[in-house]
Every structure is written in structure tokens, then in C-alpha cells.
GROMACS .gro file of N, CA and C in nm:
model
  519
    1MET      N    1  -4.726  -1.089  -6.268
    1MET     CA    2  -4.646  -0.934  -6.232
    1MET      C    3  -4.546  -0.930  -6.140
    2ALA      N    4  -4.432  -0.848  -6.141
    2ALA     CA    5  -4.319  -0.820  -6.140
    2ALA      C    6  -4.304  -0.832  -5.971
    3MET      N    7  -4.190  -0.889  -5.921
    3MET     CA    8  -4.172  -0.928  -5.722
    3MET      C    9  -4.067  -0.866  -5.741
    4ASP      N   10  -4.037  -0.840  -5.598
    4ASP     CA   11  -3.916  -0.815  -5.510
    4ASP      C   12  -3.886  -0.827  -5.444
    5ASP      N   13  -3.743  -0.789  -5.361
    5ASP     CA   14  -3.706  -0.879  -5.238
    5ASP      C   15  -3.749  -0.813  -5.113
    6GLY      N   16  -3.843  -0.730  -5.153
    6GLY     CA   17  -3.824  -0.595  -5.012
    6GLY      C   18  -3.861  -0.683  -4.918
    7ASP      N   19  -3.815  -0.596  -4.783
    7ASP     CA   20  -3.871  -0.638  -4.699
    7ASP      C   21  -3.962  -0.608  -4.582
    8GLU      N   22  -4.023  -0.548  -4.649
    8GLU     CA   23  -4.218  -0.505  -4.561
    8GLU      C   24  -4.346  -0.533  -4.561
    9ARG      N   25  -4.357  -0.597  -4.417
    9ARG     CA   26  -4.420  -0.674  -4.432
    9ARG      C   27  -4.579  -0.596  -4.325
   10GLY      N   28  -4.703  -0.694  -4.383
   10GLY     CA   29  -4.785  -0.605  -4.302
   10GLY      C   30  -4.912  -0.534  -4.382
   11PRO      N   31  -5.027  -0.564  -4.402
   11PRO     CA   32  -5.112  -0.518  -4.430
   11PRO      C   33  -5.125  -0.384  -4.366
   12GLU      N   34  -5.163  -0.239  -4.568
   12GLU     CA   35  -5.198  -0.128  -4.487
   12GLU      C   36  -5.314  -0.092  -4.532
   13PRO      N   37  -5.336   0.001  -4.496
   13PRO     CA   38  -5.556   0.082  -4.471
   13PRO      C   39  -5.538   0.058  -4.637
   14VAL      N   40  -5.678  -0.026  -4.727
   14VAL     CA   41  -5.685  -0.006  -4.902
   14VAL      C   42  -5.815   0.025  -4.899
   15GLY      N   43  -5.855   0.107  -5.007
   15GLY     CA   44  -5.935   0.114  -5.026
   15GLY      C   45  -6.073   0.039  -5.060
   16ALA      N   46  -6.190   0.027  -5.066
   16ALA     CA   47  -6.283  -0.078  -5.038
   16ALA      C   48  -6.322  -0.043  -5.228
   17PRO      N   49  -6.327  -0.136  -5.278
   17PRO     CA   50  -6.444  -0.058  -5.461
   17PRO      C   51  -6.538  -0.087  -5.384
   18GLY      N   52  -6.613   0.011  -5.429
   18GLY     CA   53  -6.766   0.058  -5.488
   18GLY      C   54  -6.878  -0.096  -5.473
   19PRO      N   55  -6.991  -0.117  -5.473
   19PRO     CA   56  -7.080  -0.226  -5.527
   19PRO      C   57  -7.077  -0.289  -5.674
   20GLU      N   58  -7.034  -0.159  -5.729
   20GLU     CA   59  -7.053  -0.161  -5.885
   20GLU      C   60  -6.932  -0.227  -5.979
   21GLU      N   61  -6.748  -0.230  -5.836
   21GLU     CA   62  -6.688  -0.206  -5.865
   21GLU      C   63  -6.636  -0.408  -5.811
   22LEU      N   64  -6.698  -0.483  -5.780
   22LEU     CA   65  -6.642  -0.576  -5.697
   22LEU      C   66  -6.574  -0.647  -5.779
   23PRO      N   67  -6.489  -0.740  -5.737
   23PRO     CA   68  -6.400  -0.828  -5.923
   23PRO      C   69  -6.416  -0.948  -5.881
   24ARG      N   70  -6.432  -0.983  -5.980
   24ARG     CA   71  -6.435  -1.123  -6.062
   24ARG      C   72  -6.329  -1.214  -6.044
   25LEU      N   73  -6.328  -1.252  -5.972
   25LEU     CA   74  -6.248  -1.395  -5.897
   25LEU      C   75  -6.273  -1.524  -5.919
   26ASP      N   76  -6.221  -1.566  -6.020
   26ASP     CA   77  -6.196  -1.727  -6.095
   26ASP      C   78  -6.152  -1.820  -6.049
   27SER      N   79  -5.995  -1.726  -6.079
   27SER     CA   80  -5.854  -1.848  -6.028
   27SER      C   81  -5.767  -1.810  -5.964
   28LEU      N   82  -5.758  -1.933  -5.852
   28LEU     CA   83  -5.617  -1.863  -5.807
   28LEU      C   84  -5.532  -1.798  -5.828
   29ARG      N   85  -5.520  -1.774  -5.937
   29ARG     CA   86  -5.406  -1.666  -5.990
   29ARG      C   87  -5.483  -1.502  -5.937
   30GLU      N   88  -5.576  -1.444  -6.010
   30GLU     CA   89  -5.631  -1.406  -5.949
   30GLU      C   90  -5.693  -1.338  -5.807
   31LYS      N   91  -5.721  -1.459  -5.781
   31LYS     CA   92  -5.730  -1.423  -5.601
   31LYS      C   93  -5.652  -1.374  -5.566
   32VAL      N   94  -5.535  -1.434  -5.591
   32VAL     CA   95  -5.370  -1.436  -5.494
   32VAL      C   96  -5.356  -1.334  -5.511
   33GLU      N   97  -5.390  -1.248  -5.704
   33GLU     CA   98  -5.341  -1.150  -5.728
   33GLU      C   99  -5.422  -1.019  -5.644
   34TYR      N  100  -5.529  -1.051  -5.617
   34TYR     CA  101  -5.625  -0.974  -5.550
   34TYR      C  102  -5.602  -0.943  -5.429
   35MET      N  103  -5.587  -1.061  -5.347
   35MET     CA  104  -5.560  -1.053  -5.183
   35MET      C  105  -5.361  -0.971  -5.218
   36VAL      N  106  -5.283  -0.991  -5.254
   36VAL     CA  107  -5.152  -0.936  -5.276
   36VAL      C  108  -5.125  -0.765  -5.261
   37GLU      N  109  -5.191  -0.718  -5.376
   37GLU     CA  110  -5.333  -0.596  -5.402
   37GLU      C  111  -5.353  -0.477  -5.263
   38LYS      N  112  -5.462  -0.585  -5.234
   38LYS     CA  113  -5.521  -0.521  -5.114
   38LYS      C  114  -5.464  -0.513  -4.974
   39THR      N  115  -5.383  -0.656  -4.964
   39THR     CA  116  -5.300  -0.653  -4.852
   39THR      C  117  -5.198  -0.600  -4.840
   40PHE      N  118  -5.125  -0.534  -4.933
   40PHE     CA  119  -4.993  -0.511  -4.981
   40PHE      C  120  -4.973  -0.387  -5.083
   41PRO      N  121  -5.066  -0.288  -5.069
   41PRO     CA  122  -5.114  -0.181  -5.122
   41PRO      C  123  -4.985  -0.100  -5.166
   42GLY      N  124  -4.953  -0.096  -5.314
   42GLY     CA  125  -4.843   0.039  -5.344
   42GLY      C  126  -4.771  -0.049  -5.318
   43ARG      N  127  -4.756  -0.184  -5.326
   43ARG     CA  128  -4.594  -0.263  -5.290
   43ARG      C  129  -4.572  -0.371  -5.367
   44LYS      N  130  -4.472  -0.422  -5.402
   44LYS     CA  131  -4.398  -0.498  -5.432
   44LYS      C  132  -4.339  -0.631  -5.314
   45ILE      N  133  -4.463  -0.656  -5.347
   45ILE     CA  134  -4.374  -0.833  -5.209
   45ILE      C  135  -4.341  -0.986  -5.284
   46SER      N  136  -4.240  -0.990  -5.284
   46SER     CA  137  -4.147  -1.080  -5.332
   46SER      C  138  -4.184  -1.246  -5.248
   47GLY      N  139  -4.191  -1.353  -5.330
   47GLY     CA  140  -4.168  -1.494  -5.290
   47GLY      C  141  -4.162  -1.515  -5.209
   48ARG      N  142  -4.004  -1.512  -5.148
   48ARG     CA  143  -3.974  -1.495  -5.063
   48ARG      C  144  -4.035  -1.400  -4.890
   49VAL      N  145  -4.008  -1.331  -4.954
   49VAL     CA  146  -4.084  -1.251  -4.813
   49VAL      C  147  -4.232  -1.275  -4.765
   50PHE      N  148  -4.332  -1.356  -4.925
   50PHE     CA  149  -4.438  -1.392  -4.855
   50PHE      C  150  -4.434  -1.557  -4.773
   51ALA      N  151  -4.323  -1.635  -4.804
   51ALA     CA  152  -4.315  -1.771  -4.761
   51ALA      C  153  -4.279  -1.730  -4.656
   52GLU      N  154  -4.190  -1.676  -4.604
   52GLU     CA  155  -4.131  -1.596  -4.506
   52GLU      C  156  -4.278  -1.564  -4.402
   53LEU      N  157  -4.370  -1.524  -4.423
   53LEU     CA  158  -4.481  -1.489  -4.339
   53LEU      C  159  -4.551  -1.583  -4.277
   54VAL      N  160  -4.582  -1.633  -4.445
   54VAL     CA  161  -4.644  -1.795  -4.375
   54VAL      C  162  -4.582  -1.845  -4.302
   55ARG      N  163  -4.403  -1.868  -4.280
   55ARG     CA  164  -4.347  -1.952  -4.242
   55ARG      C  165  -4.365  -1.872  -4.007
   56ASP      N  166  -4.351  -1.712  -4.089
   56ASP     CA  167  -4.370  -1.703  -3.945
   56ASP      C  168  -4.515  -1.697  -3.819
   57ARG      N  169  -4.584  -1.732  -3.956
   57ARG     CA  170  -4.752  -1.764  -3.876
   57ARG      C  171  -4.773  -1.911  -3.858
   58GLY      N  172  -4.695  -1.991  -3.902
   58GLY     CA  173  -4.704  -2.141  -3.869
   58GLY      C  174  -4.710  -2.210  -3.967
   59GLY      N  175  -4.748  -2.162  -4.105
   59GLY     CA  176  -4.764  -2.256  -4.194
   59GLY      C  177  -4.623  -2.279  -4.311
   60SER      N  178  -4.636  -2.318  -4.401
   60SER     CA  179  -4.549  -2.384  -4.522
   60SER      C  180  -4.539  -2.315  -4.570
   61LEU      N  181  -4.543  -2.276  -4.746
   61LEU     CA  182  -4.533  -2.216  -4.895
   61LEU      C  183  -4.342  -2.156  -4.930
   62SER      N  184  -4.336  -2.253  -5.000
   62SER     CA  185  -4.217  -2.278  -5.094
   62SER      C  186  -4.214  -2.110  -5.166
   63HIS      N  187  -4.119  -2.038  -5.133
   63HIS     CA  188  -4.131  -1.884  -5.258
   63HIS      C  189  -4.168  -1.916  -5.424
   64SER      N  190  -4.101  -2.073  -5.464
   64SER     CA  191  -4.113  -2.086  -5.527
   64SER      C  192  -4.273  -2.163  -5.605
   65TYR      N  193  -4.309  -2.136  -5.570
   65TYR     CA  194  -4.455  -2.201  -5.589
   65TYR      C  195  -4.507  -2.178  -5.590
   66PHE      N  196  -4.534  -1.987  -5.479
   66PHE     CA  197  -4.592  -1.872  -5.446
   66PHE      C  198  -4.610  -1.829  -5.561
   67SER      N  199  -4.446  -1.783  -5.613
   67SER     CA  200  -4.468  -1.722  -5.774
   67SER      C  201  -4.491  -1.789  -5.909
   68ASN      N  202  -4.520  -1.895  -5.908
   68ASN     CA  203  -4.583  -2.041  -5.955
   68ASN      C  204  -4.731  -2.005  -6.014
   69ILE      N  205  -4.767  -1.989  -5.854
   69ILE     CA  206  -4.938  -1.910  -5.837
   69ILE      C  207  -4.936  -1.764  -5.896
   70LEU      N  208  -4.902  -1.682  -5.880
   70LEU     CA  209  -4.903  -1.566  -5.955
   70LEU      C  210  -4.845  -1.574  -6.023
   71ALA      N  211  -4.767  -1.690  -6.153
   71ALA     CA  212  -4.755  -1.683  -6.318
   71ALA      C  213  -4.889  -1.757  -6.366
   72GLY      N  214  -4.937  -1.802  -6.277
   72GLY     CA  215  -5.065  -1.926  -6.316
   72GLY      C  216  -5.018  -2.045  -6.396
   73LYS      N  217  -4.911  -2.069  -6.329
   73LYS     CA  218  -4.912  -2.205  -6.317
   73LYS      C  219  -4.885  -2.327  -6.283
   74VAL      N  220  -5.035  -2.311  -6.165
   74VAL     CA  221  -5.050  -2.395  -6.035
   74VAL      C  222  -5.169  -2.357  -6.038
   75THR      N  223  -5.218  -2.432  -6.091
   75THR     CA  224  -5.396  -2.368  -6.020
   75THR      C  225  -5.508  -2.487  -5.962
   76GLN      N  226  -5.467  -2.559  -5.938
   76GLN     CA  227  -5.500  -2.665  -5.863
   76GLN      C  228  -5.411  -2.677  -5.750
   77PRO      N  229  -5.359  -2.670  -5.680
   77PRO     CA  230  -5.312  -2.657  -5.582
   77PRO      C  231  -5.352  -2.780  -5.442
   78SER      N  232  -5.295  -2.810  -5.338
   78SER     CA  233  -5.347  -2.904  -5.240
   78SER      C  234  -5.399  -2.758  -5.122
   79GLU      N  235  -5.510  -2.889  -5.020
   79GLU     CA  236  -5.522  -2.782  -4.947
   79GLU      C  237  -5.449  -2.732  -4.835
   80ASP      N  238  -5.330  -2.819  -4.817
   80ASP     CA  239  -5.249  -2.722  -4.760
   80ASP      C  240  -5.163  -2.600  -4.783
   81ILE      N  241  -5.164  -2.644  -4.947
   81ILE     CA  242  -5.118  -2.505  -4.993
   81ILE      C  243  -5.239  -2.354  -5.003
   82LEU      N  244  -5.342  -2.405  -4.953
   82LEU     CA  245  -5.418  -2.352  -4.931
   82LEU      C  246  -5.463  -2.246  -4.855
   83LYS      N  247  -5.444  -2.367  -4.767
   83LYS     CA  248  -5.398  -2.326  -4.569
   83LYS      C  249  -5.270  -2.216  -4.531
   84ALA      N  250  -5.187  -2.270  -4.596
   84ALA     CA  251  -5.094  -2.140  -4.600
   84ALA      C  252  -5.093  -1.994  -4.691
   85LEU      N  253  -5.165  -2.037  -4.834
   85LEU     CA  254  -5.222  -1.887  -4.844
   85LEU      C  255  -5.311  -1.788  -4.752
   86GLY      N  256  -5.372  -1.852  -4.721
   86GLY     CA  257  -5.516  -1.817  -4.605
   86GLY      C  258  -5.410  -1.742  -4.480
   87LEU      N  259  -5.289  -1.795  -4.410
   87LEU     CA  260  -5.262  -1.815  -4.333
   87LEU      C  261  -5.192  -1.639  -4.350
   88GLY      N  262  -5.098  -1.649  -4.502
   88GLY     CA  263  -5.028  -1.539  -4.562
   88GLY      C  264  -5.097  -1.400  -4.494
   89PHE      N  265  -5.219  -1.399  -4.579
   89PHE     CA  266  -5.306  -1.306  -4.648
   89PHE      C  267  -5.380  -1.316  -4.482
   90GLY      N  268  -5.382  -1.371  -4.411
   90GLY     CA  269  -5.477  -1.392  -4.288
   90GLY      C  270  -5.607  -1.341  -4.339
   91VAL      N  271  -5.709  -1.438  -4.425
   91VAL     CA  272  -5.816  -1.502  -4.445
   91VAL      C  273  -5.815  -1.604  -4.423
   92ASP      N  274  -5.902  -1.633  -4.443
   92ASP     CA  275  -6.030  -1.777  -4.430
   92ASP      C  276  -5.936  -1.851  -4.601
   93TRP      N  277  -5.869  -1.984  -4.560
   93TRP     CA  278  -5.863  -2.027  -4.696
   93TRP      C  279  -5.943  -2.091  -4.748
   94ARG      N  280  -6.056  -2.109  -4.715
   94ARG     CA  281  -6.124  -2.123  -4.846
   94ARG      C  282  -6.199  -2.012  -4.934
   95PHE      N  283  -6.197  -1.870  -4.950
   95PHE     CA  284  -6.139  -1.806  -4.986
   95PHE      C  285  -6.045  -1.850  -5.126
   96PHE      N  286  -5.949  -1.924  -5.164
   96PHE     CA  287  -5.898  -1.957  -5.253
   96PHE      C  288  -5.941  -2.106  -5.291
   97LYS      N  289  -6.040  -2.136  -5.290
   97LYS     CA  290  -6.081  -2.319  -5.323
   97LYS      C  291  -6.182  -2.232  -5.436
   98GLU      N  292  -6.229  -2.299  -5.588
   98GLU     CA  293  -6.273  -2.319  -5.676
   98GLU      C  294  -6.447  -2.292  -5.668
   99GLU      N  295  -6.482  -2.188  -5.640
   99GLU     CA  296  -6.621  -2.145  -5.661
   99GLU      C  297  -6.631  -2.104  -5.529
  100SER      N  298  -6.544  -2.040  -5.447
  100SER     CA  299  -6.534  -2.056  -5.339
  100SER      C  300  -6.709  -1.988  -5.231
  101GLU      N  301  -6.763  -2.045  -5.147
  101GLU     CA  302  -6.862  -1.937  -5.087
  101GLU      C  303  -6.835  -1.875  -5.005
  102VAL      N  304  -6.692  -1.854  -5.007
  102VAL     CA  305  -6.647  -1.699  -4.857
  102VAL      C  306  -6.585  -1.624  -4.944
  103VAL      N  307  -6.565  -1.622  -5.098
  103VAL     CA  308  -6.487  -1.529  -5.189
  103VAL      C  309  -6.619  -1.368  -5.102
  104ASP      N  310  -6.717  -1.385  -5.136
  104ASP     CA  311  -6.783  -1.259  -5.077
  104ASP      C  312  -6.806  -1.197  -4.967
  105ASP      N  313  -6.822  -1.331  -4.866
  105ASP     CA  314  -6.712  -1.255  -4.704
  105ASP      C  315  -6.626  -1.188  -4.718
  106VAL      N  316  -6.548  -1.228  -4.753
  106VAL     CA  317  -6.378  -1.151  -4.737
  106VAL      C  318  -6.359  -1.048  -4.802
  107VAL      N  319  -6.411  -1.007  -4.923
  107VAL     CA  320  -6.469  -0.897  -4.991
  107VAL      C  321  -6.530  -0.808  -4.948
  108ALA      N  322  -6.596  -0.843  -4.843
  108ALA     CA  323  -6.750  -0.803  -4.773
  108ALA      C  324  -6.676  -0.716  -4.657
  109GLY      N  325  -6.565  -0.823  -4.604
  109GLY     CA  326  -6.478  -0.787  -4.469
  109GLY      C  327  -6.408  -0.644  -4.542
  110LEU      N  328  -6.293  -0.669  -4.609
  110LEU     CA  329  -6.214  -0.580  -4.652
  110LEU      C  330  -6.265  -0.455  -4.696
  111GLN      N  331  -6.396  -0.500  -4.774
  111GLN     CA  332  -6.531  -0.300  -4.800
  111GLN      C  333  -6.470  -0.273  -4.628
  112PHE      N  334  -6.586  -0.360  -4.586
  112PHE     CA  335  -6.562  -0.285  -4.390
  112PHE      C  336  -6.474  -0.282  -4.274
  113LEU      N  337  -6.290  -0.287  -4.325
  113LEU     CA  338  -6.219  -0.253  -4.290
  113LEU      C  339  -6.147  -0.135  -4.379
  114ALA      N  340  -6.189  -0.098  -4.502
  114ALA     CA  341  -6.115  -0.028  -4.519
  114ALA      C  342  -6.211   0.118  -4.485
  115LYS      N  343  -6.421   0.097  -4.467
  115LYS     CA  344  -6.447   0.237  -4.512
  115LYS      C  345  -6.452   0.247  -4.326
  116ARG      N  346  -6.406   0.169  -4.254
  116ARG     CA  347  -6.332   0.225  -4.112
  116ARG      C  348  -6.275   0.285  -4.044
  117ARG      N  349  -6.173   0.274  -4.161
  117ARG     CA  350  -5.984   0.346  -4.119
  117ARG      C  351  -6.009   0.483  -4.203
  118THR      N  352  -6.085   0.481  -4.321
  118THR     CA  353  -6.109   0.631  -4.411
  118THR      C  354  -6.277   0.663  -4.353
  119GLY      N  355  -6.338   0.650  -4.219
  119GLY     CA  356  -6.420   0.727  -4.153
  119GLY      C  357  -6.538   0.705  -4.190
  120GLU      N  358  -6.562   0.623  -4.332
  120GLU     CA  359  -6.717   0.642  -4.379
  120GLU      C  360  -6.794   0.580  -4.297
  121LEU      N  361  -6.743   0.479  -4.226
  121LEU     CA  362  -6.823   0.429  -4.091
  121LEU      C  363  -6.872   0.464  -3.983
  122SER      N  364  -6.909   0.560  -3.937
  122SER     CA  365  -6.857   0.611  -3.769
  122SER      C  366  -6.957   0.585  -3.653
  123GLY      N  367  -7.042   0.477  -3.682
  123GLY     CA  368  -7.097   0.453  -3.561
  123GLY      C  369  -7.166   0.268  -3.587
  124VAL      N  370  -7.234   0.192  -3.497
  124VAL     CA  371  -7.270   0.076  -3.505
  124VAL      C  372  -7.375   0.091  -3.483
  125ALA      N  373  -7.480   0.017  -3.548
  125ALA     CA  374  -7.636   0.016  -3.491
  125ALA      C  375  -7.699  -0.176  -3.524
  126GLY      N  376  -7.716  -0.202  -3.456
  126GLY     CA  377  -7.815  -0.313  -3.428
  126GLY      C  378  -7.953  -0.301  -3.498
  127ARG      N  379  -8.005  -0.386  -3.595
  127ARG     CA  380  -8.074  -0.373  -3.673
  127ARG      C  381  -8.190  -0.515  -3.643
  128GLY      N  382  -8.278  -0.542  -3.592
  128GLY     CA  383  -8.364  -0.665  -3.550
  128GLY      C  384  -8.350  -0.816  -3.486
  129LEU      N  385  -8.310  -0.742  -3.331
  129LEU     CA  386  -8.278  -0.702  -3.226
  129LEU      C  387  -8.393  -0.825  -3.180
  130ASP      N  388  -8.366  -0.924  -3.096
  130ASP     CA  389  -8.485  -1.001  -3.011
  130ASP      C  390  -8.448  -0.931  -2.844
  131ASP      N  391  -8.571  -0.979  -2.771
  131ASP     CA  392  -8.532  -0.956  -2.627
  131ASP      C  393  -8.397  -0.976  -2.592
  132ASP      N  394  -8.316  -1.080  -2.616
  132ASP     CA  395  -8.188  -1.120  -2.572
  132ASP      C  396  -8.060  -0.987  -2.615
  133GLY      N  397  -8.110  -0.921  -2.712
  133GLY     CA  398  -8.018  -0.845  -2.793
  133GLY      C  399  -7.928  -0.879  -2.854
  134LEU      N  400  -7.761  -0.852  -2.873
  134LEU     CA  401  -7.711  -0.937  -2.946
  134LEU      C  402  -7.604  -1.032  -2.899
  135PRO      N  403  -7.592  -1.114  -2.982
  135PRO     CA  404  -7.521  -1.220  -2.930
  135PRO      C  405  -7.376  -1.186  -2.848
  136PRO      N  406  -7.362  -1.281  -2.735
  136PRO     CA  407  -7.216  -1.253  -2.656
  136PRO      C  408  -7.075  -1.176  -2.715
  137GLU      N  409  -7.103  -1.333  -2.849
  137GLU     CA  410  -6.927  -1.321  -2.958
  137GLU      C  411  -6.976  -1.119  -3.084
  138LEU      N  412  -7.090  -1.118  -3.061
  138LEU     CA  413  -7.095  -0.961  -3.128
  138LEU      C  414  -7.107  -0.853  -3.067
  139LEU      N  415  -7.100  -0.852  -2.947
  139LEU     CA  416  -7.130  -0.758  -2.890
  139LEU      C  417  -6.968  -0.687  -2.906
  140ARG      N  418  -6.882  -0.808  -2.775
  140ARG     CA  419  -6.764  -0.821  -2.765
  140ARG      C  420  -6.628  -0.723  -2.911
  141PHE      N  421  -6.733  -0.819  -3.063
  141PHE     CA  422  -6.652  -0.726  -3.191
  141PHE      C  423  -6.707  -0.626  -3.179
  142ALA      N  424  -6.823  -0.568  -3.159
  142ALA     CA  425  -6.875  -0.435  -3.140
  142ALA      C  426  -6.814  -0.320  -3.072
  143LEU      N  427  -6.787  -0.356  -2.943
  143LEU     CA  428  -6.711  -0.314  -2.821
  143LEU      C  429  -6.565  -0.237  -2.903
  144SER      N  430  -6.506  -0.393  -2.988
  144SER     CA  431  -6.366  -0.354  -2.957
  144SER      C  432  -6.385  -0.271  -3.074
  145LEU      N  433  -6.447  -0.267  -3.175
  145LEU     CA  434  -6.454  -0.209  -3.248
  145LEU      C  435  -6.416  -0.029  -3.275
  146LEU      N  436  -6.509  -0.044  -3.108
  146LEU     CA  437  -6.568   0.178  -3.043
  146LEU      C  438  -6.394   0.149  -3.003
  147GLU      N  439  -6.345   0.045  -2.912
  147GLU     CA  440  -6.272   0.101  -2.868
  147GLU      C  441  -6.166   0.142  -2.950
  148ASP      N  442  -6.130   0.030  -3.031
  148ASP     CA  443  -5.988   0.099  -3.122
  148ASP      C  444  -5.981   0.223  -3.218
  149ALA      N  445  -6.211   0.274  -3.214
  149ALA     CA  446  -6.205   0.399  -3.263
  149ALA      C  447  -6.147   0.494  -3.163
  150ALA      N  448  -6.150   0.466  -3.077
  150ALA     CA  449  -6.155   0.585  -2.968
  150ALA      C  450  -6.048   0.604  -2.916
  151ARG      N  451  -5.940   0.464  -2.955
  151ARG     CA  452  -5.842   0.533  -2.921
  151ARG      C  453  -5.737   0.539  -3.021
  152GLU      N  454  -5.746   0.498  -3.174
  152GLU     CA  455  -5.715   0.579  -3.302
  152GLU      C  456  -5.729   0.792  -3.286
  153LYS      N  457  -5.872   0.811  -3.239
  153LYS     CA  458  -5.983   0.935  -3.231
  153LYS      C  459  -5.796   1.002  -3.137
  154ASP      N  460  -5.795   0.932  -3.003
  154ASP     CA  461  -5.717   1.019  -2.885
  154ASP      C  462  -5.566   1.027  -2.912
  155GLY      N  463  -5.529   0.930  -2.956
  155GLY     CA  464  -5.456   0.918  -3.057
  155GLY      C  465  -5.255   0.902  -2.956
  156PRO      N  466  -5.164   0.849  -2.999
  156PRO     CA  467  -5.082   0.804  -2.917
  156PRO      C  468  -5.050   0.860  -2.761
  157GLY      N  469  -4.998   0.869  -2.686
  157GLY     CA  470  -4.963   0.986  -2.553
  157GLY      C  471  -5.080   1.014  -2.473
  158ASP      N  472  -5.235   0.938  -2.480
  158ASP     CA  473  -5.339   1.035  -2.424
  158ASP      C  474  -5.379   0.947  -2.321
  159GLY      N  475  -5.260   0.758  -2.354
  159GLY     CA  476  -5.319   0.705  -2.201
  159GLY      C  477  -5.455   0.642  -2.233
  160GLY      N  478  -5.534   0.681  -2.357
  160GLY     CA  479  -5.642   0.595  -2.457
  160GLY      C  480  -5.781   0.584  -2.336
  161ALA      N  481  -5.797   0.705  -2.276
  161ALA     CA  482  -5.900   0.779  -2.222
  161ALA      C  483  -5.995   0.726  -2.261
  162GLY      N  484  -5.989   0.791  -2.406
  162GLY     CA  485  -6.127   0.777  -2.485
  162GLY      C  486  -6.169   0.934  -2.529
  163GLY      N  487  -6.281   0.915  -2.618
  163GLY     CA  488  -6.262   1.075  -2.690
  163GLY      C  489  -6.383   1.135  -2.610
  164ALA      N  490  -6.520   1.036  -2.582
  164ALA     CA  491  -6.622   1.066  -2.476
  164ALA      C  492  -6.616   1.075  -2.301
  165GLY      N  493  -6.524   1.110  -2.274
  165GLY     CA  494  -6.553   1.039  -2.143
  165GLY      C  495  -6.505   0.940  -2.058
  166GLY      N  496  -6.438   0.855  -2.156
  166GLY     CA  497  -6.354   0.749  -2.131
  166GLY      C  498  -6.356   0.657  -2.203
  167ALA      N  499  -6.321   0.482  -2.165
  167ALA     CA  500  -6.337   0.403  -2.217
  167ALA      C  501  -6.441   0.355  -2.233
  168VAL      N  502  -6.465   0.297  -2.332
  168VAL     CA  503  -6.636   0.213  -2.352
  168VAL      C  504  -6.607   0.082  -2.257
  169ARG      N  505  -6.778   0.113  -2.203
  169ARG     CA  506  -6.799   0.041  -2.066
  169ARG      C  507  -6.924  -0.072  -2.141
  170GLU      N  508  -6.983  -0.151  -2.020
  170GLU     CA  509  -7.015  -0.259  -2.072
  170GLU      C  510  -7.181  -0.232  -2.020
  171ILE      N  511  -7.260  -0.228  -2.226
  171ILE     CA  512  -7.413  -0.247  -2.168
  171ILE      C  513  -7.479  -0.343  -2.143
  172PRO      N  514  -7.563  -0.219  -2.054
  172PRO     CA  515  -7.650  -0.328  -1.977
  172PRO      C  516  -7.770  -0.394  -2.005
  173ARG      N  517  -7.829  -0.548  -1.970
  173ARG     CA  518  -7.936  -0.568  -2.034
  173ARG      C  519  -8.028  -0.524  -1.995
   0.00000   0.00000   0.00000
């Protein structure tokens, strides 16, 4: 994978693969290449830029080590390196472990975000709820998504009033 020393950082909206297109990510190299593709779509990212991003987020990873991972020269990194990769890409570090149980969760999360950004997801519905309703952390997450969507719909400079009569309010129990 060719790399340059560009200075752009941060994820951009990405298109999610359909269910028939889910990638098979077996090696560390495949996982890192996939995350580079999805986190920085259409851009090249150098080992130096990625190492600096990891450092900015409180981790440590040398640019040459990152380049060696992409070249397939590193196949069994330490847990500290996996944690640094997780910091740099903003995902659970266990995604990079062999036979990771979180690979499907990370891919599903990226698909969810992409669908939200493209407007394929227009609402949230609770199914199978008991008398207690949603757990508080899930309710907070769902409300934050709705607030973000309202801000995006209104655009900058509208004061974030929300498109349907104001901000999202707390749902009574």
C-alpha cells in the first residue's frame, strides 16, 4: 500500500458494504488496511501521520512499525501495539487480535454509521422492550443520535433548534 506524508487527519463518512460484501479479515495486515480504507477513505495516510495521531490520543506507535504492519512484516504484535492501533482508528483494540470476537461488532458499527450519514437510517425503534423500557445508557445513546440528526438537518447557524419543534426532549416512563 503506497503511503505519503499528507497532513490530513480524522475519519470521513464512508459507505458500508452490504451483507454480501462483508470482508474476510484474517490477518493483522488485512484488518489495518481495512481500517485505513474505512477511516480515511480516498486518502493516503503515512506511517508518520498515523503515529502522530496515536500519540495525540495518548498512545505510542512508531511510524516504521506501522509501515511494517502494512507491509505484512509484523504478524504477532504486543498487546500495547494493538491498543495503539485501536486508539489511532478509534475502535476496540481487540479488533486487531487473531480470531477476534469484536471484528463483526466493529464492521457492524461502521455500517451503522455509514447508513446514518447517508440517511438510510431515518429513525430508531425499540423492539422487545419490557416494562422498564430501554436501559439508561442505550436511551442516552439513541437520544444523542437524534440530537445529532436534528443539528445536521438544521445546518450551521440555526441555533440547533431542531427541525420538529425544538430539541429532543426526555421521554417519560
